[in-house]
Short mmCIF file of C-alpha atoms in Angstrom, two decimals:
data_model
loop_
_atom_site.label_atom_id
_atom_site.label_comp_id
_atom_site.label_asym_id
_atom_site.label_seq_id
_atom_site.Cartn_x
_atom_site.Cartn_y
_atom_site.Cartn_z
CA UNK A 28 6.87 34.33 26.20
CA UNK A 29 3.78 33.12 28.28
CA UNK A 30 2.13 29.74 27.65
CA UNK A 31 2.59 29.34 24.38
CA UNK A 32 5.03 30.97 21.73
CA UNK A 33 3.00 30.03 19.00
CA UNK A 34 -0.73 29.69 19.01
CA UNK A 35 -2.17 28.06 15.86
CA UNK A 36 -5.72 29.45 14.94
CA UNK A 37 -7.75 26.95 13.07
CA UNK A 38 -8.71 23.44 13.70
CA UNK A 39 -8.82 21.47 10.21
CA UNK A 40 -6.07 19.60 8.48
CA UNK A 41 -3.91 22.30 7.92
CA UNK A 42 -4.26 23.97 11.49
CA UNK A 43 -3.52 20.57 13.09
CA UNK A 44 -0.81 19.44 11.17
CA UNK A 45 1.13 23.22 11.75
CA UNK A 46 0.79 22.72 15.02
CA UNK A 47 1.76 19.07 15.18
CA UNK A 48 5.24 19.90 13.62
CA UNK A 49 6.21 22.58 15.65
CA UNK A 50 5.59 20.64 18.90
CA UNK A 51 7.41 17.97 17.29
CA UNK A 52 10.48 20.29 16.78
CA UNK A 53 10.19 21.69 20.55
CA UNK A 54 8.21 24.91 19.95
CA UNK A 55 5.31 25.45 22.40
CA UNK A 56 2.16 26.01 20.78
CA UNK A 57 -1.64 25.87 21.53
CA UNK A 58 -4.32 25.60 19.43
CA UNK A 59 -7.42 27.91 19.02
CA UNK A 60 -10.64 27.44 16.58
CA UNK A 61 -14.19 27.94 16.14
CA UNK A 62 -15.13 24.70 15.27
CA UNK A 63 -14.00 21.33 15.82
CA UNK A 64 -12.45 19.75 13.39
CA UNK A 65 -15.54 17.50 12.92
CA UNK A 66 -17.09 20.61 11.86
CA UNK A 67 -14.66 21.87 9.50
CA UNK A 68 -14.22 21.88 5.87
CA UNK A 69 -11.55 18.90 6.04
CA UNK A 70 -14.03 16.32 7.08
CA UNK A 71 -16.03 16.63 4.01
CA UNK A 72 -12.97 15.71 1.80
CA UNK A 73 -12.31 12.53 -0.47
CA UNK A 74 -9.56 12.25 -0.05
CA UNK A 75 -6.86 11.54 -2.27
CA UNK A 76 -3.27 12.65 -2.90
CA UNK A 77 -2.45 15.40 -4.86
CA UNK A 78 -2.04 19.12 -5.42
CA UNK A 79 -5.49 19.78 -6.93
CA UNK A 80 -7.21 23.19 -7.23
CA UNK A 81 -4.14 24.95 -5.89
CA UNK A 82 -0.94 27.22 -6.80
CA UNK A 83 1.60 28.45 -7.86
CA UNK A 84 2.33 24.78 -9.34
CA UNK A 85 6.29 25.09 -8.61
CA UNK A 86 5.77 25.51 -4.67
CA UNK A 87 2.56 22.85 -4.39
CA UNK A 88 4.49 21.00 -5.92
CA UNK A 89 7.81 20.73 -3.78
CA UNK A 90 4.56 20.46 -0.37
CA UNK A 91 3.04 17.70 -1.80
CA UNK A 92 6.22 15.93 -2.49
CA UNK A 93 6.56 16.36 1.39
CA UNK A 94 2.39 15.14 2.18
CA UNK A 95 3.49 12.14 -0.18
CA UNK A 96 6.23 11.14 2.01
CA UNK A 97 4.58 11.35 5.19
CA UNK A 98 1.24 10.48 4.15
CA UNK A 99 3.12 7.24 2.64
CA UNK A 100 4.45 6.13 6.06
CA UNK A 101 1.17 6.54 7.96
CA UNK A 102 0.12 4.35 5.74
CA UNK A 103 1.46 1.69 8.38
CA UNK A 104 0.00 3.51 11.27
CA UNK A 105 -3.38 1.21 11.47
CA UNK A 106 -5.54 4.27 13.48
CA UNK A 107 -4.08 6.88 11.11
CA UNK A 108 -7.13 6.24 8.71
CA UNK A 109 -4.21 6.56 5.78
CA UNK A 110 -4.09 3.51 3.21
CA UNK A 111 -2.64 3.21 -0.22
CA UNK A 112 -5.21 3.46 -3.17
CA UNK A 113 -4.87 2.41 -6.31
CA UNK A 114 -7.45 3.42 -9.35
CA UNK A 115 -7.96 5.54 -12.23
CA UNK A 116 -8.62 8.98 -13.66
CA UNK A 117 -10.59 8.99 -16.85
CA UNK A 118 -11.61 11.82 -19.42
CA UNK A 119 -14.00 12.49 -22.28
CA UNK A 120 -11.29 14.49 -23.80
CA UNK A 121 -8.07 14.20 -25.09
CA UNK A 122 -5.96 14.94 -21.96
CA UNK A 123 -2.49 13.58 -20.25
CA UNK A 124 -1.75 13.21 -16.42
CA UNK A 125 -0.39 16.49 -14.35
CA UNK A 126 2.74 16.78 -14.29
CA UNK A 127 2.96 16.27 -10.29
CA UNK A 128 2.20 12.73 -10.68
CA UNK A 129 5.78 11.98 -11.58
CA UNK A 130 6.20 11.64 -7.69
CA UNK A 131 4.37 8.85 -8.41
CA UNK A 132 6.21 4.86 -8.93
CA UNK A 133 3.60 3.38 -10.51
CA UNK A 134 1.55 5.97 -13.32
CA UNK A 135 0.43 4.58 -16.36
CA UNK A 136 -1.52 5.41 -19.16
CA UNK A 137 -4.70 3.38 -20.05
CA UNK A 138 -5.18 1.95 -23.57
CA UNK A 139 -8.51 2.04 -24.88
CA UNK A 140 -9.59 -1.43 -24.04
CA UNK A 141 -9.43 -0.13 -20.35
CA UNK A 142 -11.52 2.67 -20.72
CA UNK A 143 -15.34 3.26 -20.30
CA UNK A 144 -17.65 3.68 -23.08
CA UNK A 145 -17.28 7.54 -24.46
CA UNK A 146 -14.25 8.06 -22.72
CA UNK A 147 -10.74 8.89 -24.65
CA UNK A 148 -8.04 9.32 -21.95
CA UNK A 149 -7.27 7.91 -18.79
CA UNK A 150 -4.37 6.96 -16.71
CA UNK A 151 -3.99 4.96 -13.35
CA UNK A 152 -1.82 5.05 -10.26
CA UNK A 153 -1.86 4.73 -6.36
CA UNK A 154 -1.67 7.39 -4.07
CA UNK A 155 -2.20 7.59 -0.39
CA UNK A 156 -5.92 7.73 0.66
CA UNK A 157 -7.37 9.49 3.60
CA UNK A 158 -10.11 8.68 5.96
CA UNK A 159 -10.80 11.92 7.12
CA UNK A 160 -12.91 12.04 9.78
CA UNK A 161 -10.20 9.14 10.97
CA UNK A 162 -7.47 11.18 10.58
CA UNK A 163 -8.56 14.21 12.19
CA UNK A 164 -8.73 12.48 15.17
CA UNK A 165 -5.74 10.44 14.59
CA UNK A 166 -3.95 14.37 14.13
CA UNK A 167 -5.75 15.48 17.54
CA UNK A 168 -4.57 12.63 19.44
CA UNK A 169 -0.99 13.03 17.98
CA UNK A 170 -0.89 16.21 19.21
CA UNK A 171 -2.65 15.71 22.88
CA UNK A 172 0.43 13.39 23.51
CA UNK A 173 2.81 16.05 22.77
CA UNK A 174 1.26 17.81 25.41
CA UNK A 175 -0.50 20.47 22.71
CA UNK A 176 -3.86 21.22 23.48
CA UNK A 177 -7.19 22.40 21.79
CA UNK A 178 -9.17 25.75 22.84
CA UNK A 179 -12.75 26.37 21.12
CA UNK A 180 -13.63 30.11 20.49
CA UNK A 181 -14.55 32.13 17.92
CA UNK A 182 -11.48 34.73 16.89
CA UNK A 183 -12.50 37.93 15.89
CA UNK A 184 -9.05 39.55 15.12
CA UNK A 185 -5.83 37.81 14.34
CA UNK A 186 -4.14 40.95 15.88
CA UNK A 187 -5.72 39.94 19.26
CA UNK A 188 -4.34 36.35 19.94
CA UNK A 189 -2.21 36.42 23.24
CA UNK A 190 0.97 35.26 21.47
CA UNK A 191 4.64 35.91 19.92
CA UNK A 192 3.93 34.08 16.86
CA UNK A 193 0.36 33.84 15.46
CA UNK A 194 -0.18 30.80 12.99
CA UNK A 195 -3.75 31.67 10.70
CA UNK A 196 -4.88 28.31 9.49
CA UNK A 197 -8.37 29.49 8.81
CA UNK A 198 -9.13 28.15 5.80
CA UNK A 199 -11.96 30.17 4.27
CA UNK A 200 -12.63 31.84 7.35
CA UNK A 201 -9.40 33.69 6.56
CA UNK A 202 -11.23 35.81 3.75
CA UNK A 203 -13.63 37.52 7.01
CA UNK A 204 -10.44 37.68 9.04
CA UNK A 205 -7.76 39.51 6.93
CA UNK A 206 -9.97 40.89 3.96
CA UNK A 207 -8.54 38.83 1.41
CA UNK A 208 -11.44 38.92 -1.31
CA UNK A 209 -9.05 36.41 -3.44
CA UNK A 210 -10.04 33.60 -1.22
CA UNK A 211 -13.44 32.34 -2.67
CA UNK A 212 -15.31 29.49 -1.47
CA UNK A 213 -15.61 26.32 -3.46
CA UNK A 214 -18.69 24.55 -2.19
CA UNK A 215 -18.03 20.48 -2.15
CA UNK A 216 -20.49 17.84 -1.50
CA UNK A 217 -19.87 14.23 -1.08
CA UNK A 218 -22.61 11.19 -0.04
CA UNK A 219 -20.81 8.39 2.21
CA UNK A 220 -22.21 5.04 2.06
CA UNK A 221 -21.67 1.42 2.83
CA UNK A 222 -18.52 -0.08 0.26
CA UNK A 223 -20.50 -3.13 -1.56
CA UNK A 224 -16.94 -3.90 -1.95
CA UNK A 225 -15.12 -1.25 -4.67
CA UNK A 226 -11.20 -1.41 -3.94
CA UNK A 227 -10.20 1.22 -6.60
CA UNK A 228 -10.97 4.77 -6.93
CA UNK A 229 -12.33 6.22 -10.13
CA UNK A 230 -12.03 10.21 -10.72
CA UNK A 231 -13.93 11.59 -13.91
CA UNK A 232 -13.22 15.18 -13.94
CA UNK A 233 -15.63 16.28 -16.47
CA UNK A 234 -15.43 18.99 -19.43
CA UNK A 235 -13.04 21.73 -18.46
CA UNK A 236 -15.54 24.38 -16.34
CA UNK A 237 -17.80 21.62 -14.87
CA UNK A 238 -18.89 22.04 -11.98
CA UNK A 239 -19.94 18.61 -11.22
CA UNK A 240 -18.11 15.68 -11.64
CA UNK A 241 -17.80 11.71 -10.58
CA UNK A 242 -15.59 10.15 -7.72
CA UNK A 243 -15.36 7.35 -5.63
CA UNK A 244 -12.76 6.88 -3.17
CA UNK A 245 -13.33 3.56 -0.68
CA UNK A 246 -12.32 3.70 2.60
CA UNK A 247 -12.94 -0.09 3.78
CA UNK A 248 -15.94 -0.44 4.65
CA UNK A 249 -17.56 3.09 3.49
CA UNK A 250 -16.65 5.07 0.13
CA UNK A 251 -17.27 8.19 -0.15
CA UNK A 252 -18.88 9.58 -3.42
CA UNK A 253 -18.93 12.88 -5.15
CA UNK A 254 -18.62 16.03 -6.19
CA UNK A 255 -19.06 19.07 -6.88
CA UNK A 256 -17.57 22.20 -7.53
CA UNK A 257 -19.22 25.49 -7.35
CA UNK A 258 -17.19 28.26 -7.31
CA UNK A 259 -18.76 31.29 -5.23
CA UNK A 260 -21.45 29.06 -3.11
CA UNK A 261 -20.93 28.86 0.86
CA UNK A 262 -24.19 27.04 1.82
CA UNK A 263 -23.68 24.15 4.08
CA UNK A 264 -27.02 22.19 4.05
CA UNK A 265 -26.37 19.18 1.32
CA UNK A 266 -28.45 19.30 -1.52
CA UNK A 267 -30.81 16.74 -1.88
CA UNK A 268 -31.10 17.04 -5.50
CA UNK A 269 -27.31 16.95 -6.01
CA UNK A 270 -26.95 14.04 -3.39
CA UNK A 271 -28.92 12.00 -5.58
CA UNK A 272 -27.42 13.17 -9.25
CA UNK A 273 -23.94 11.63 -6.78
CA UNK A 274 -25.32 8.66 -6.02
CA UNK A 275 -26.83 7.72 -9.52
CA UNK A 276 -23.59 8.91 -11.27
CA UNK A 277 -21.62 6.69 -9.29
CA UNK A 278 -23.66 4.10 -9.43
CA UNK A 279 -23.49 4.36 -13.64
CA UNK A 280 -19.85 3.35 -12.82
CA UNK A 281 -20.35 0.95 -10.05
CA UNK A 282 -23.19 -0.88 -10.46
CA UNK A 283 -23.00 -2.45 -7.13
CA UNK A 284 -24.02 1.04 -5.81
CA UNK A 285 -27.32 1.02 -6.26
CA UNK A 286 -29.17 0.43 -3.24
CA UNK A 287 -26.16 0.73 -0.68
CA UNK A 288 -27.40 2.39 2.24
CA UNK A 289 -26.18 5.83 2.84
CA UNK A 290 -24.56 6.47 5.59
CA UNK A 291 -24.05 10.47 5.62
CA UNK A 292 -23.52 13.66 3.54
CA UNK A 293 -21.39 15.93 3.82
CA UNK A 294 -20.63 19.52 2.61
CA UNK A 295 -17.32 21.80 2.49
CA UNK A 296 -16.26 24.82 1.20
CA UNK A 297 -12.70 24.53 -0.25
CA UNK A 298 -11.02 27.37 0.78
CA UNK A 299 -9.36 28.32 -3.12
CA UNK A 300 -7.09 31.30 -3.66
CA UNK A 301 -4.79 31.81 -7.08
CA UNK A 302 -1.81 31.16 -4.72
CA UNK A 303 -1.63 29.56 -1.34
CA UNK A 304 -0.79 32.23 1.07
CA UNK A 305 2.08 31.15 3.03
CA UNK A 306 3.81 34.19 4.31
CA UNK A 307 4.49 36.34 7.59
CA UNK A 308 3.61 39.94 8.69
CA UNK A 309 4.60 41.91 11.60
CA UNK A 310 1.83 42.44 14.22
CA UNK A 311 2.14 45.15 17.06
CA UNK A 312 4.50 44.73 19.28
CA UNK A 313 6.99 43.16 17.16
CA UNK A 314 5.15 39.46 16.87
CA UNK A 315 4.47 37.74 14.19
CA UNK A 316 1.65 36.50 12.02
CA UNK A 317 2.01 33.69 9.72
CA UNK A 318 -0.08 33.39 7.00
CA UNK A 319 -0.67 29.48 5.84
CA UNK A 320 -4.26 29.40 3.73
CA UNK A 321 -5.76 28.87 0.92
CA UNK A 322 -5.00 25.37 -0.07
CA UNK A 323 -8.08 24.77 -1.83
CA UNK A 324 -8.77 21.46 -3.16
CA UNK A 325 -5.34 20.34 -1.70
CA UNK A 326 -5.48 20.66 2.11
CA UNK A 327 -4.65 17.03 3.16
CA UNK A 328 -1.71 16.84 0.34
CA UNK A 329 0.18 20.58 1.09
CA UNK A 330 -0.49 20.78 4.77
CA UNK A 331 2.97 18.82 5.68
CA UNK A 332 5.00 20.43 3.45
CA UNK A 333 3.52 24.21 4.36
CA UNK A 334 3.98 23.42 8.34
CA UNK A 335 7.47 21.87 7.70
CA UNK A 336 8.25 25.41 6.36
CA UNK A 337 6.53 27.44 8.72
CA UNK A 338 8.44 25.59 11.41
CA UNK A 339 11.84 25.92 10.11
CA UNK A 340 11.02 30.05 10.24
CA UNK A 341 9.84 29.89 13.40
CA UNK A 342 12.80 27.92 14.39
CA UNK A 343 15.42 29.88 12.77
CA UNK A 344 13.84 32.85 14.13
CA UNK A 345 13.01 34.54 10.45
CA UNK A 346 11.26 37.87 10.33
CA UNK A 347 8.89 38.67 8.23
CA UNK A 348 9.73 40.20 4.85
#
């Protein structure tokens, strides 16, 4: 087998996490990337809860049912960077909450005396909230004490990883890796500042199509502020000109805003595909090559549930279809 049945390729949320549950359930594993994860596409999220920007809606569902639940009891874990977050979602348009937040106690539908000026629809709730630059290292420690470790090199071919079982959590480096032209990038941008004291989040998602929108999520003492959404775009550099259209959005909602002193910026690309690909193939010599990608918008909420699967596979020893 060697010195490590499975060896996990990627580094961010989903990578981590994989490899996280299937040293918890006694499988070795090692973990190989090209970045760190404070260099991947995971750092740059919110984040909240939920199955956003993702599919097919019956599966991400039944994951982030699973992220809820163990995303809910980190919650108590004070270095976990995980809190409960309550807020609201607002919209310009007649709309109703996604179905998925029935895994939710506490949803509930705004009247109009609760909503901003020009807006029509809105409903509130609280969902766990991720620091992620916290958490990432919260996940890395996790794993160093179950005696996983963390190899940095670029991987040119899946086919050549030194292992039985192959794990590809690549996020949109998976398109380069195994051709898949369905994966598309979907460049986010987000300013982090000092919290003047905001406690709730606030999502306005826009017309249907736009590509930039208005959050705030607050982390203590920093809240990070966005987005964006563009489809197609894989720069990295942030924007200054969309930075500040960020900053004064938010600001039109939080007053208190203005003039907080930014701390960073941040940029991802959201690895989005029309269904995650969570799936195995046969490589030569009989291993095997898990698929677990293309999460898009959703990475922090699926990534439990997909590893939970992917372990009991490996576990029960399932070949590929």
């Amino acid at each position: 087998m060697g010195v490590a049945d499975v060896v996990v390729v990627g580094a961010g949320v989903v990578g981590l996490t994989t490899a996280i549950s299937l040293a918890e359930a006694g499988v070795p594993t090692r973990v190989v990337a090209a970045e760190p994860p404070s260099r991947v596409t995971s750092v740059a999220a919110g984040a909240l809860w939920g199955p956003v920007t993702c599919g097919p809606a019956d599966r991400c569902y039944d994951w982030a049912r699973t992220g809820l639940a163990v995303l809910s009891a980190l919650a108590d874990e004070p270095k976990a960077g995980v809190h409960p977050l309550h807020g609201r979602e607002v919209a310009a348009t007649v709309a109703s909450p996604p179905t998925w937040l029935d895994l939710l106690s506490d949803v509930r539908i705004l009247g109009s005396g609760e909503l901003p000026d020009g807006f029509v629809s809105g409903w509130s709730y609280t969902a766990p909230a991720v620091n992620m630059p916290v958490y990432l290292e919260y996940l890395l420690t996790w794993y160093a004490g179950l005696g996983g470790t963390v190899g940095y090199a670029a991987v040119p071919s899946l086919a050549a990883v030194d292992a039985p079982v192959v794990v590809n959590c690549t996020g949109i480096g998976a398109r380069a890796l195994t051709g898949d032209d369905s994966l598309v990038p979907i460049r986010g941008q987000v300013v982090v500042a000092e919290n003047p004291g905001i406690e709730e989040f606030y999502v306005d998602h826009g017309a249907p199509g736009d590509v930039d929108y208005v959050y705030a999520f607050p982390h203590g003492d920093v809240i990070v502020l966005g987005g964006t959404a563009h489809q197609g775009a894989s720069d990295l550099a942030p924007r200054p000109e969309i930075a500040a259209r960020i900053i004064a959005d938010c600001a039109a909602v939080f007053p208190a805003l203005r003039g907080a002193r930014v701390i960073t910026e941040r940029v991802g690309l959201r690895p989005y595909r029309p269904e995650v690909r969570l799936e195995a193939e046969t490589l030569p010599g009989g291993r095997t090559l898990w698929h677990n990608y293309g999460h898009g918008g959703a990475g922090v909420t699926l990534a439990w549930g997909c590893a939970r699967e992917i372990t009991a596979a490996v576990r029960a020893g399932a070949a590929p279809a």
